[in-house]
Structure formats: structure tokens, C-alpha cells
Short mmCIF file of N, CA and C in Angstrom, two decimals:
data_model
loop_
_atom_site.label_atom_id
_atom_site.label_comp_id
_atom_site.label_asym_id
_atom_site.label_seq_id
_atom_site.Cartn_x
_atom_site.Cartn_y
_atom_site.Cartn_z
N MET A 14 7.89 1.29 7.35
CA MET A 14 6.93 0.75 8.29
C MET A 14 6.74 -0.75 8.06
N GLY A 15 6.73 -1.14 6.76
CA GLY A 15 6.56 -2.54 6.44
C GLY A 15 7.69 -3.39 6.96
N MET A 16 8.92 -2.96 6.72
CA MET A 16 10.07 -3.73 7.16
C MET A 16 10.14 -3.76 8.69
N ALA A 17 9.85 -2.65 9.33
CA ALA A 17 9.90 -2.60 10.80
C ALA A 17 8.87 -3.55 11.40
N SER A 18 7.69 -3.64 10.81
CA SER A 18 6.65 -4.50 11.37
C SER A 18 6.98 -5.98 11.22
N THR A 19 7.77 -6.34 10.20
CA THR A 19 8.15 -7.75 10.05
C THR A 19 9.08 -8.19 11.17
N TYR A 20 9.73 -7.23 11.84
CA TYR A 20 10.59 -7.54 12.97
C TYR A 20 9.90 -7.28 14.30
N ASP A 21 8.57 -7.24 14.28
CA ASP A 21 7.74 -7.10 15.47
C ASP A 21 7.96 -5.77 16.19
N GLN A 22 8.33 -4.73 15.46
CA GLN A 22 8.45 -3.40 16.05
C GLN A 22 7.05 -2.87 16.27
N LYS A 23 6.75 -2.44 17.46
CA LYS A 23 5.39 -2.03 17.82
C LYS A 23 5.10 -0.55 17.55
N VAL A 24 6.12 0.30 17.55
CA VAL A 24 5.92 1.73 17.41
C VAL A 24 6.85 2.25 16.33
N PHE A 25 6.33 3.17 15.52
CA PHE A 25 7.14 3.81 14.48
C PHE A 25 6.93 5.30 14.60
N CYS A 26 8.00 6.06 14.79
CA CYS A 26 7.88 7.52 14.92
C CYS A 26 8.64 8.18 13.79
N ARG A 27 8.02 9.19 13.20
CA ARG A 27 8.71 9.97 12.18
C ARG A 27 9.56 11.00 12.87
N GLN A 28 10.51 11.54 12.14
CA GLN A 28 11.40 12.55 12.67
C GLN A 28 10.62 13.80 13.08
N ALA A 29 9.59 14.16 12.28
CA ALA A 29 8.83 15.37 12.57
C ALA A 29 7.45 15.29 11.92
N LEU A 30 6.46 15.85 12.57
CA LEU A 30 5.14 15.97 11.95
C LEU A 30 5.16 17.11 10.95
N ILE A 31 5.79 18.23 11.34
CA ILE A 31 5.94 19.37 10.42
C ILE A 31 7.37 19.87 10.51
N GLY A 32 7.79 20.56 9.49
CA GLY A 32 9.12 21.16 9.50
C GLY A 32 10.12 20.33 8.73
N GLY A 33 11.23 20.97 8.37
CA GLY A 33 12.28 20.30 7.62
C GLY A 33 11.75 19.80 6.28
N ASN A 34 12.45 18.86 5.71
CA ASN A 34 12.02 18.28 4.44
C ASN A 34 11.40 16.92 4.65
N TYR A 35 11.14 16.56 5.90
CA TYR A 35 10.69 15.21 6.21
C TYR A 35 9.29 15.19 6.83
N GLY A 36 8.70 16.35 6.99
CA GLY A 36 7.41 16.42 7.66
C GLY A 36 6.27 15.90 6.82
N LEU A 37 5.24 15.43 7.50
CA LEU A 37 4.02 14.99 6.80
C LEU A 37 3.21 16.19 6.32
N LEU A 38 3.40 17.33 6.98
CA LEU A 38 2.68 18.55 6.60
C LEU A 38 3.68 19.64 6.24
N ASN A 39 3.33 20.47 5.27
CA ASN A 39 4.15 21.62 4.91
C ASN A 39 4.21 22.56 6.12
N ALA A 40 5.42 22.98 6.49
CA ALA A 40 5.60 23.78 7.70
C ALA A 40 4.96 25.15 7.62
N THR A 41 4.76 25.69 6.42
CA THR A 41 4.19 27.02 6.26
C THR A 41 2.68 26.97 6.08
N THR A 42 2.22 26.09 5.21
CA THR A 42 0.80 26.06 4.85
C THR A 42 0.00 24.98 5.57
N PHE A 43 0.69 24.02 6.16
CA PHE A 43 0.08 22.85 6.81
C PHE A 43 -0.69 21.96 5.83
N VAL A 44 -0.41 22.12 4.55
CA VAL A 44 -0.98 21.25 3.51
C VAL A 44 -0.23 19.93 3.57
N PRO A 45 -0.92 18.80 3.46
CA PRO A 45 -0.24 17.50 3.50
C PRO A 45 0.80 17.35 2.39
N ASN A 46 1.97 16.86 2.78
CA ASN A 46 3.00 16.48 1.81
C ASN A 46 2.66 15.09 1.27
N PRO A 47 3.28 14.67 0.18
CA PRO A 47 2.95 13.37 -0.41
C PRO A 47 3.01 12.19 0.55
N ASP A 48 4.00 12.16 1.46
CA ASP A 48 4.11 11.04 2.41
C ASP A 48 2.89 10.90 3.31
N TYR A 49 2.19 12.00 3.52
CA TYR A 49 1.01 11.97 4.38
C TYR A 49 0.00 10.94 3.88
N TYR A 50 -0.21 10.90 2.57
CA TYR A 50 -1.24 10.02 2.01
C TYR A 50 -0.85 8.55 2.13
N GLY A 51 0.43 8.24 1.97
CA GLY A 51 0.89 6.87 2.18
C GLY A 51 0.73 6.45 3.63
N ALA A 52 1.07 7.35 4.56
CA ALA A 52 0.93 7.05 5.98
C ALA A 52 -0.54 6.89 6.36
N LEU A 53 -1.40 7.71 5.78
CA LEU A 53 -2.83 7.61 6.08
C LEU A 53 -3.41 6.30 5.56
N LEU A 54 -3.02 5.89 4.35
CA LEU A 54 -3.49 4.60 3.83
C LEU A 54 -2.99 3.46 4.71
N TRP A 55 -1.75 3.53 5.14
CA TRP A 55 -1.22 2.49 6.04
C TRP A 55 -2.10 2.42 7.29
N HIS A 56 -2.39 3.55 7.87
CA HIS A 56 -3.20 3.60 9.09
C HIS A 56 -4.60 3.03 8.86
N ARG A 57 -5.19 3.33 7.73
CA ARG A 57 -6.56 2.90 7.45
C ARG A 57 -6.66 1.43 7.05
N LEU A 58 -5.63 0.89 6.40
CA LEU A 58 -5.76 -0.43 5.77
C LEU A 58 -5.00 -1.56 6.46
N MET A 59 -3.83 -1.27 6.98
CA MET A 59 -2.95 -2.32 7.47
C MET A 59 -3.24 -2.62 8.94
N GLY A 60 -3.61 -3.85 9.23
CA GLY A 60 -3.85 -4.26 10.61
C GLY A 60 -2.54 -4.51 11.34
N SER A 61 -2.63 -4.93 12.59
CA SER A 61 -1.42 -5.11 13.41
C SER A 61 -0.77 -6.48 13.23
N THR A 62 -1.49 -7.45 12.66
CA THR A 62 -0.92 -8.78 12.47
C THR A 62 -0.17 -8.85 11.15
N VAL A 63 1.13 -9.15 11.24
CA VAL A 63 2.00 -9.22 10.06
C VAL A 63 1.99 -10.64 9.52
N LEU A 64 1.90 -10.76 8.20
CA LEU A 64 1.90 -12.05 7.53
C LEU A 64 3.20 -12.24 6.76
N ALA A 65 3.66 -13.48 6.66
CA ALA A 65 4.86 -13.78 5.88
C ALA A 65 4.55 -13.71 4.39
N VAL A 66 5.47 -13.16 3.63
CA VAL A 66 5.31 -13.03 2.18
C VAL A 66 6.55 -13.61 1.52
N THR A 67 6.35 -14.42 0.50
CA THR A 67 7.46 -14.84 -0.34
C THR A 67 7.19 -14.32 -1.73
N LYS A 68 8.26 -13.99 -2.45
CA LYS A 68 8.08 -13.46 -3.80
C LYS A 68 9.21 -13.95 -4.69
N GLU A 69 8.88 -14.09 -5.94
CA GLU A 69 9.87 -14.42 -6.96
C GLU A 69 9.93 -13.23 -7.88
N SER A 70 10.82 -12.30 -7.56
CA SER A 70 10.79 -11.06 -8.31
C SER A 70 12.09 -10.30 -8.16
N ASP A 71 12.11 -9.17 -8.78
CA ASP A 71 13.20 -8.21 -8.77
C ASP A 71 13.36 -7.62 -7.36
N PRO A 72 14.60 -7.37 -6.90
CA PRO A 72 14.78 -6.77 -5.57
C PRO A 72 14.24 -5.34 -5.48
N ASN A 73 13.91 -4.72 -6.60
CA ASN A 73 13.33 -3.38 -6.57
C ASN A 73 11.86 -3.38 -6.16
N LEU A 74 11.27 -4.56 -6.05
CA LEU A 74 9.87 -4.64 -5.62
C LEU A 74 9.83 -5.15 -4.19
N ARG A 75 9.28 -4.33 -3.29
CA ARG A 75 9.10 -4.73 -1.89
C ARG A 75 7.63 -5.07 -1.68
N VAL A 76 7.38 -6.12 -0.91
CA VAL A 76 6.01 -6.57 -0.66
C VAL A 76 5.86 -6.88 0.82
N TYR A 77 4.79 -6.36 1.42
CA TYR A 77 4.48 -6.62 2.82
C TYR A 77 2.99 -6.93 2.92
N ALA A 78 2.63 -7.80 3.85
CA ALA A 78 1.22 -8.18 4.02
C ALA A 78 0.85 -8.18 5.50
N HIS A 79 -0.36 -7.74 5.77
CA HIS A 79 -0.92 -7.72 7.11
C HIS A 79 -2.37 -8.18 7.02
N CYS A 80 -2.92 -8.62 8.13
CA CYS A 80 -4.36 -8.79 8.16
C CYS A 80 -4.96 -7.41 7.95
N ALA A 81 -6.05 -7.35 7.22
CA ALA A 81 -6.70 -6.06 6.96
C ALA A 81 -7.17 -5.45 8.28
N LYS A 82 -7.07 -4.15 8.39
CA LYS A 82 -7.51 -3.48 9.62
C LYS A 82 -9.01 -3.67 9.83
N LYS A 83 -9.78 -3.55 8.73
CA LYS A 83 -11.22 -3.81 8.80
C LYS A 83 -11.44 -5.20 8.23
N LYS A 84 -11.80 -6.13 9.08
CA LYS A 84 -11.95 -7.52 8.69
C LYS A 84 -13.17 -7.71 7.80
N PRO A 85 -13.23 -8.72 6.99
CA PRO A 85 -12.22 -9.76 6.79
C PRO A 85 -11.20 -9.32 5.75
N GLY A 86 -10.18 -10.15 5.59
CA GLY A 86 -9.26 -9.96 4.48
C GLY A 86 -7.82 -9.71 4.86
N VAL A 87 -7.04 -9.50 3.80
CA VAL A 87 -5.61 -9.27 3.89
C VAL A 87 -5.30 -7.99 3.12
N SER A 88 -4.43 -7.16 3.68
CA SER A 88 -3.97 -5.96 2.98
C SER A 88 -2.48 -6.11 2.68
N LEU A 89 -2.12 -5.76 1.46
CA LEU A 89 -0.73 -5.83 1.02
C LEU A 89 -0.28 -4.45 0.58
N ILE A 90 1.02 -4.22 0.70
CA ILE A 90 1.60 -3.02 0.14
C ILE A 90 2.74 -3.45 -0.78
N PHE A 91 2.74 -2.89 -1.98
CA PHE A 91 3.78 -3.14 -2.97
C PHE A 91 4.50 -1.81 -3.18
N ILE A 92 5.82 -1.82 -3.05
CA ILE A 92 6.62 -0.62 -3.25
C ILE A 92 7.58 -0.92 -4.40
N ASN A 93 7.40 -0.21 -5.51
CA ASN A 93 8.25 -0.41 -6.68
C ASN A 93 9.31 0.68 -6.70
N LEU A 94 10.55 0.30 -6.43
CA LEU A 94 11.66 1.25 -6.39
C LEU A 94 12.30 1.45 -7.76
N SER A 95 11.93 0.64 -8.74
CA SER A 95 12.53 0.73 -10.07
C SER A 95 12.11 2.00 -10.78
N LYS A 96 13.05 2.64 -11.47
CA LYS A 96 12.76 3.86 -12.21
C LYS A 96 12.04 3.59 -13.52
N ASP A 97 12.21 2.39 -14.06
CA ASP A 97 11.66 2.15 -15.40
C ASP A 97 10.96 0.81 -15.58
N ARG A 98 10.83 0.03 -14.55
CA ARG A 98 10.19 -1.28 -14.71
C ARG A 98 8.90 -1.34 -13.91
N SER A 99 7.85 -1.80 -14.57
CA SER A 99 6.60 -2.06 -13.86
C SER A 99 6.50 -3.56 -13.64
N PHE A 100 5.59 -3.95 -12.77
CA PHE A 100 5.41 -5.36 -12.42
C PHE A 100 3.95 -5.74 -12.53
N ASN A 101 3.68 -6.96 -12.96
CA ASN A 101 2.35 -7.55 -12.91
C ASN A 101 2.44 -8.72 -11.94
N ILE A 102 1.69 -8.64 -10.86
CA ILE A 102 1.77 -9.60 -9.77
C ILE A 102 0.58 -10.54 -9.80
N THR A 103 0.86 -11.83 -9.73
CA THR A 103 -0.19 -12.84 -9.61
C THR A 103 -0.04 -13.47 -8.23
N LEU A 104 -1.12 -13.52 -7.49
CA LEU A 104 -1.09 -14.12 -6.15
C LEU A 104 -1.27 -15.63 -6.25
N SER A 105 -0.61 -16.32 -5.34
CA SER A 105 -0.67 -17.78 -5.33
C SER A 105 -0.92 -18.25 -3.91
N ASN A 106 -1.56 -19.40 -3.80
CA ASN A 106 -1.83 -19.99 -2.48
C ASN A 106 -0.65 -20.73 -1.88
N ALA A 107 0.21 -21.28 -2.70
CA ALA A 107 1.25 -22.17 -2.19
C ALA A 107 2.63 -21.55 -2.39
N LYS A 108 3.53 -21.92 -1.49
CA LYS A 108 4.92 -21.53 -1.63
C LYS A 108 5.53 -22.38 -2.75
N PRO A 109 6.52 -21.87 -3.47
CA PRO A 109 7.18 -22.68 -4.49
C PRO A 109 7.72 -23.97 -3.89
N GLY A 110 7.42 -25.09 -4.50
CA GLY A 110 7.88 -26.39 -4.03
C GLY A 110 7.09 -26.94 -2.88
N ASP A 111 6.04 -26.26 -2.44
CA ASP A 111 5.22 -26.71 -1.32
C ASP A 111 4.17 -27.68 -1.82
N ALA A 112 4.30 -28.95 -1.46
CA ALA A 112 3.35 -29.96 -1.94
C ALA A 112 2.08 -30.01 -1.08
N GLY A 113 2.18 -29.52 0.15
CA GLY A 113 1.03 -29.56 1.05
C GLY A 113 0.05 -28.46 0.76
N LYS A 114 -1.17 -28.61 1.31
CA LYS A 114 -2.20 -27.58 1.15
C LYS A 114 -1.85 -26.39 2.03
N PRO A 115 -1.94 -25.18 1.51
CA PRO A 115 -1.64 -24.01 2.35
C PRO A 115 -2.67 -23.85 3.45
N ASN A 116 -2.30 -23.12 4.51
CA ASN A 116 -3.22 -22.95 5.64
C ASN A 116 -4.07 -21.69 5.48
N TYR A 117 -4.27 -21.26 4.26
CA TYR A 117 -5.14 -20.13 3.97
C TYR A 117 -5.80 -20.36 2.63
N GLU A 118 -6.80 -19.57 2.34
CA GLU A 118 -7.50 -19.74 1.08
C GLU A 118 -7.69 -18.39 0.39
N PHE A 119 -7.26 -18.32 -0.84
CA PHE A 119 -7.49 -17.15 -1.68
C PHE A 119 -8.60 -17.51 -2.64
N VAL A 120 -9.79 -17.01 -2.37
CA VAL A 120 -10.95 -17.35 -3.19
C VAL A 120 -10.92 -16.54 -4.48
N GLY A 121 -10.74 -15.24 -4.37
CA GLY A 121 -10.60 -14.39 -5.54
C GLY A 121 -11.88 -14.18 -6.33
N LYS A 122 -13.02 -14.19 -5.65
CA LYS A 122 -14.29 -13.95 -6.35
C LYS A 122 -14.79 -12.52 -6.16
N GLN A 123 -14.40 -11.89 -5.07
CA GLN A 123 -14.78 -10.50 -4.85
C GLN A 123 -13.77 -9.58 -5.52
N ASN A 124 -14.22 -8.41 -5.92
CA ASN A 124 -13.26 -7.42 -6.44
C ASN A 124 -12.29 -7.04 -5.33
N ARG A 125 -11.04 -6.83 -5.69
CA ARG A 125 -10.08 -6.36 -4.70
C ARG A 125 -10.07 -4.83 -4.73
N GLU A 126 -9.64 -4.24 -3.61
CA GLU A 126 -9.57 -2.80 -3.48
C GLU A 126 -8.12 -2.38 -3.69
N GLU A 127 -7.88 -1.47 -4.65
CA GLU A 127 -6.52 -1.03 -4.94
C GLU A 127 -6.40 0.48 -4.78
N TYR A 128 -5.28 0.89 -4.19
CA TYR A 128 -4.94 2.30 -4.02
C TYR A 128 -3.53 2.48 -4.57
N HIS A 129 -3.39 3.13 -5.70
CA HIS A 129 -2.08 3.32 -6.34
C HIS A 129 -1.62 4.76 -6.15
N LEU A 130 -0.45 4.91 -5.54
CA LEU A 130 0.15 6.23 -5.32
C LEU A 130 1.35 6.39 -6.25
N ARG A 131 1.41 7.55 -6.91
CA ARG A 131 2.56 7.89 -7.76
C ARG A 131 2.66 9.40 -7.83
N ALA A 132 3.83 9.89 -8.19
CA ALA A 132 4.04 11.33 -8.32
C ALA A 132 3.28 11.85 -9.54
N LEU A 133 2.70 13.03 -9.42
CA LEU A 133 1.91 13.63 -10.50
C LEU A 133 2.71 13.73 -11.79
N THR A 134 3.94 14.24 -11.71
CA THR A 134 4.75 14.46 -12.91
C THR A 134 5.66 13.29 -13.24
N GLY A 135 5.68 12.28 -12.39
CA GLY A 135 6.62 11.18 -12.58
C GLY A 135 7.93 11.39 -11.84
N ASP A 136 8.17 12.62 -11.36
CA ASP A 136 9.36 12.94 -10.57
C ASP A 136 9.04 12.66 -9.11
N ILE A 137 9.78 11.73 -8.49
CA ILE A 137 9.44 11.35 -7.11
C ILE A 137 9.64 12.49 -6.12
N LYS A 138 10.24 13.60 -6.53
CA LYS A 138 10.37 14.78 -5.66
C LYS A 138 9.21 15.74 -5.83
N ASP A 139 8.22 15.36 -6.62
CA ASP A 139 7.06 16.22 -6.88
C ASP A 139 6.31 16.50 -5.58
N ASP A 140 5.70 17.67 -5.47
CA ASP A 140 4.93 18.04 -4.29
C ASP A 140 3.52 17.47 -4.31
N ILE A 141 3.10 16.91 -5.43
CA ILE A 141 1.73 16.39 -5.54
C ILE A 141 1.79 14.91 -5.88
N VAL A 142 1.05 14.13 -5.12
CA VAL A 142 0.94 12.70 -5.36
C VAL A 142 -0.46 12.43 -5.91
N CYS A 143 -0.55 11.42 -6.77
CA CYS A 143 -1.85 11.00 -7.31
C CYS A 143 -2.26 9.70 -6.66
N LEU A 144 -3.52 9.57 -6.34
CA LEU A 144 -4.10 8.32 -5.86
C LEU A 144 -5.04 7.83 -6.94
N ASN A 145 -4.73 6.69 -7.53
CA ASN A 145 -5.51 6.15 -8.64
C ASN A 145 -5.72 7.21 -9.72
N ASP A 146 -4.65 7.91 -10.06
CA ASP A 146 -4.59 8.93 -11.12
C ASP A 146 -5.34 10.22 -10.79
N VAL A 147 -5.75 10.39 -9.54
CA VAL A 147 -6.42 11.62 -9.10
C VAL A 147 -5.45 12.40 -8.21
N PRO A 148 -5.08 13.64 -8.60
CA PRO A 148 -4.16 14.43 -7.76
C PRO A 148 -4.75 14.66 -6.37
N MET A 149 -3.91 14.43 -5.35
CA MET A 149 -4.33 14.63 -3.98
C MET A 149 -4.04 16.08 -3.58
N VAL A 150 -5.00 16.93 -3.81
CA VAL A 150 -4.91 18.33 -3.42
C VAL A 150 -6.12 18.65 -2.56
N GLN A 151 -5.93 19.59 -1.64
CA GLN A 151 -7.02 19.93 -0.72
C GLN A 151 -8.24 20.42 -1.48
N THR A 152 -9.40 20.13 -0.93
CA THR A 152 -10.65 20.61 -1.51
C THR A 152 -10.81 22.09 -1.21
N ASP A 153 -11.83 22.72 -1.79
CA ASP A 153 -12.09 24.14 -1.54
C ASP A 153 -12.32 24.42 -0.06
N SER A 154 -12.83 23.44 0.67
CA SER A 154 -13.06 23.62 2.11
C SER A 154 -11.84 23.20 2.94
N GLU A 155 -10.68 23.02 2.26
CA GLU A 155 -9.41 22.69 2.88
C GLU A 155 -9.38 21.31 3.54
N ASN A 156 -10.21 20.41 3.07
CA ASN A 156 -10.17 19.02 3.52
C ASN A 156 -9.31 18.22 2.56
N ILE A 157 -8.86 17.06 3.02
CA ILE A 157 -8.16 16.19 2.08
C ILE A 157 -9.22 15.56 1.17
N PRO A 158 -8.84 15.24 -0.06
CA PRO A 158 -9.82 14.67 -0.98
C PRO A 158 -10.20 13.24 -0.57
N ALA A 159 -11.30 12.76 -1.14
CA ALA A 159 -11.73 11.38 -0.89
C ALA A 159 -10.63 10.44 -1.37
N MET A 160 -10.42 9.38 -0.63
CA MET A 160 -9.39 8.40 -0.97
C MET A 160 -10.05 7.05 -1.23
N ASP A 161 -10.81 7.01 -2.30
CA ASP A 161 -11.58 5.81 -2.63
C ASP A 161 -10.73 4.81 -3.39
N PRO A 162 -10.96 3.52 -3.15
CA PRO A 162 -10.19 2.50 -3.88
C PRO A 162 -10.70 2.34 -5.30
N LYS A 163 -9.84 1.77 -6.10
CA LYS A 163 -10.23 1.30 -7.43
C LYS A 163 -10.59 -0.17 -7.23
N LEU A 164 -11.79 -0.56 -7.65
CA LEU A 164 -12.22 -1.95 -7.53
C LEU A 164 -11.80 -2.70 -8.79
N VAL A 165 -11.07 -3.80 -8.59
CA VAL A 165 -10.47 -4.53 -9.70
C VAL A 165 -10.85 -6.01 -9.61
N ASP A 166 -11.12 -6.61 -10.74
CA ASP A 166 -11.43 -8.04 -10.82
C ASP A 166 -10.27 -8.82 -10.19
N ALA A 167 -10.58 -9.62 -9.19
CA ALA A 167 -9.56 -10.34 -8.44
C ALA A 167 -8.82 -11.39 -9.26
N SER A 168 -9.36 -11.77 -10.40
CA SER A 168 -8.69 -12.79 -11.21
C SER A 168 -7.59 -12.21 -12.10
N THR A 169 -7.46 -10.88 -12.14
CA THR A 169 -6.45 -10.25 -12.98
C THR A 169 -5.19 -9.97 -12.16
N PRO A 170 -4.02 -9.89 -12.83
CA PRO A 170 -2.79 -9.56 -12.10
C PRO A 170 -2.86 -8.15 -11.51
N ILE A 171 -2.10 -7.93 -10.46
CA ILE A 171 -1.98 -6.61 -9.84
C ILE A 171 -0.85 -5.89 -10.56
N SER A 172 -1.13 -4.74 -11.14
CA SER A 172 -0.13 -3.98 -11.90
C SER A 172 0.47 -2.90 -11.01
N ILE A 173 1.80 -2.91 -10.91
CA ILE A 173 2.51 -1.94 -10.09
C ILE A 173 3.42 -1.13 -11.01
N ALA A 174 3.12 0.16 -11.21
CA ALA A 174 3.89 1.02 -12.09
C ALA A 174 5.26 1.32 -11.49
N ALA A 175 6.19 1.74 -12.34
CA ALA A 175 7.51 2.14 -11.88
C ALA A 175 7.39 3.29 -10.88
N GLN A 176 8.26 3.29 -9.90
CA GLN A 176 8.30 4.32 -8.85
C GLN A 176 6.93 4.64 -8.29
N SER A 177 6.27 3.60 -7.82
CA SER A 177 4.94 3.80 -7.24
C SER A 177 4.76 2.89 -6.04
N ILE A 178 3.70 3.15 -5.32
CA ILE A 178 3.30 2.35 -4.16
C ILE A 178 1.86 1.94 -4.38
N ALA A 179 1.54 0.69 -4.11
CA ALA A 179 0.16 0.22 -4.23
C ALA A 179 -0.24 -0.50 -2.95
N TYR A 180 -1.36 -0.08 -2.41
CA TYR A 180 -1.99 -0.80 -1.31
C TYR A 180 -3.12 -1.61 -1.92
N VAL A 181 -3.21 -2.88 -1.55
CA VAL A 181 -4.23 -3.76 -2.10
C VAL A 181 -4.88 -4.51 -0.95
N THR A 182 -6.21 -4.45 -0.87
CA THR A 182 -6.94 -5.22 0.13
C THR A 182 -7.80 -6.25 -0.57
N ILE A 183 -7.67 -7.49 -0.11
CA ILE A 183 -8.42 -8.61 -0.68
C ILE A 183 -9.32 -9.15 0.43
N ARG A 184 -10.60 -8.91 0.30
CA ARG A 184 -11.54 -9.26 1.37
C ARG A 184 -11.80 -10.76 1.46
N ASP A 185 -11.65 -11.50 0.35
CA ASP A 185 -11.92 -12.94 0.43
C ASP A 185 -10.63 -13.76 0.42
N PHE A 186 -9.58 -13.21 0.98
CA PHE A 186 -8.35 -13.94 1.24
C PHE A 186 -8.42 -14.35 2.70
N GLU A 187 -8.64 -15.62 2.95
CA GLU A 187 -8.90 -16.10 4.30
C GLU A 187 -7.64 -16.72 4.89
N ALA A 188 -6.99 -15.99 5.77
CA ALA A 188 -5.80 -16.47 6.47
C ALA A 188 -6.18 -16.72 7.92
N PRO A 189 -5.84 -17.90 8.49
CA PRO A 189 -6.22 -18.19 9.88
C PRO A 189 -5.73 -17.13 10.86
N ALA A 190 -4.58 -16.54 10.61
CA ALA A 190 -4.05 -15.51 11.52
C ALA A 190 -4.92 -14.28 11.56
N CYS A 191 -5.79 -14.14 10.56
CA CYS A 191 -6.62 -12.93 10.45
C CYS A 191 -8.04 -13.13 10.94
N VAL A 192 -8.32 -14.25 11.56
CA VAL A 192 -9.69 -14.51 12.01
C VAL A 192 -9.97 -13.81 13.33
#
């Protein structure tokens, strides 16, 4: 979804809502599969305006940024494809070699909101995904569990574990495109 949106693709359709091995819901029980939670976070956090991102990092780390769906702020998604390497990300206002003042401001005084998704057992084929180390399993009333962010001091690096996805929303990142 991140790569498609950078090319101004307006619609993204999955192969199936249920059925096969690609569905968001288990075809027999209708219990959400792990991809469901990533898609739901995308829907809740990522706005329609795509922002340019530059990174100095390993090609196993993918980064996408959008204006936050609920203003103000910017939402980012970090996808770590590496099996054994984690990353600590520090955000910067300026592009490398850019002598001019950037056209946005990262204040970094409010806590940022982080949502870290990873497989329960560490095996990416696992049927259970964890959000901020909490297994995402249906409640006794068959609802999806609460998907609350972890609030993190904005002055610290963003830590992305191996084979994980992190959604990060920064409310005091002021980009003109997001006004």
C-alpha cells in the first residue's frame, strides 16, 4: 500500500477478503488473520496525502510517510524485512547536503504514538500477531482487542525490530502539505 500510494494510486484491492491463504479473515472461523491488523492500522492512521521520504539505511528497511488521518501530524510506516537486523531511526528536518531551511518543522516535544506489529513466535508465518507485545486475539465477546499506541518520548530514536512493522504518528511534526 505504501509503495502504491507513492505513485498516486488511488485504490488498492486485495485478492480476497476471505478464503485462500491471502484473506484478511480466516475462511472458516472469520477470525482476523495477521494482515488484518496491519490493514486496519493503515486505515486508521495514514491519511491520503503522501509525503516524500529520504533515508540513509539498509534496503531491508522500507519507510513511507503520509499526513496523519486525524490531524495534526504525520504518520509513518516502517517495514523491516531483515531476518536478524533491527534499526534505530532518528528523524531529521533536513535532507543530507541541504543547506536551506526545510519547509516543515519537527518540534518533537509531544510523545509520539507507536504501534509495533510482529509475529508472536518470531515466525512470520505465525497465525497470531502482537501489537506492542500484546497478542491480537479476539476478546471473549468476539471483538478485536484494543489497539492502543505505545507513547514514546519523541527525542528518542524509533526502534524497529527484525521482521516487524511499525506505524508511528508524530502529532507535532508540522508539514505544510498536511495543513
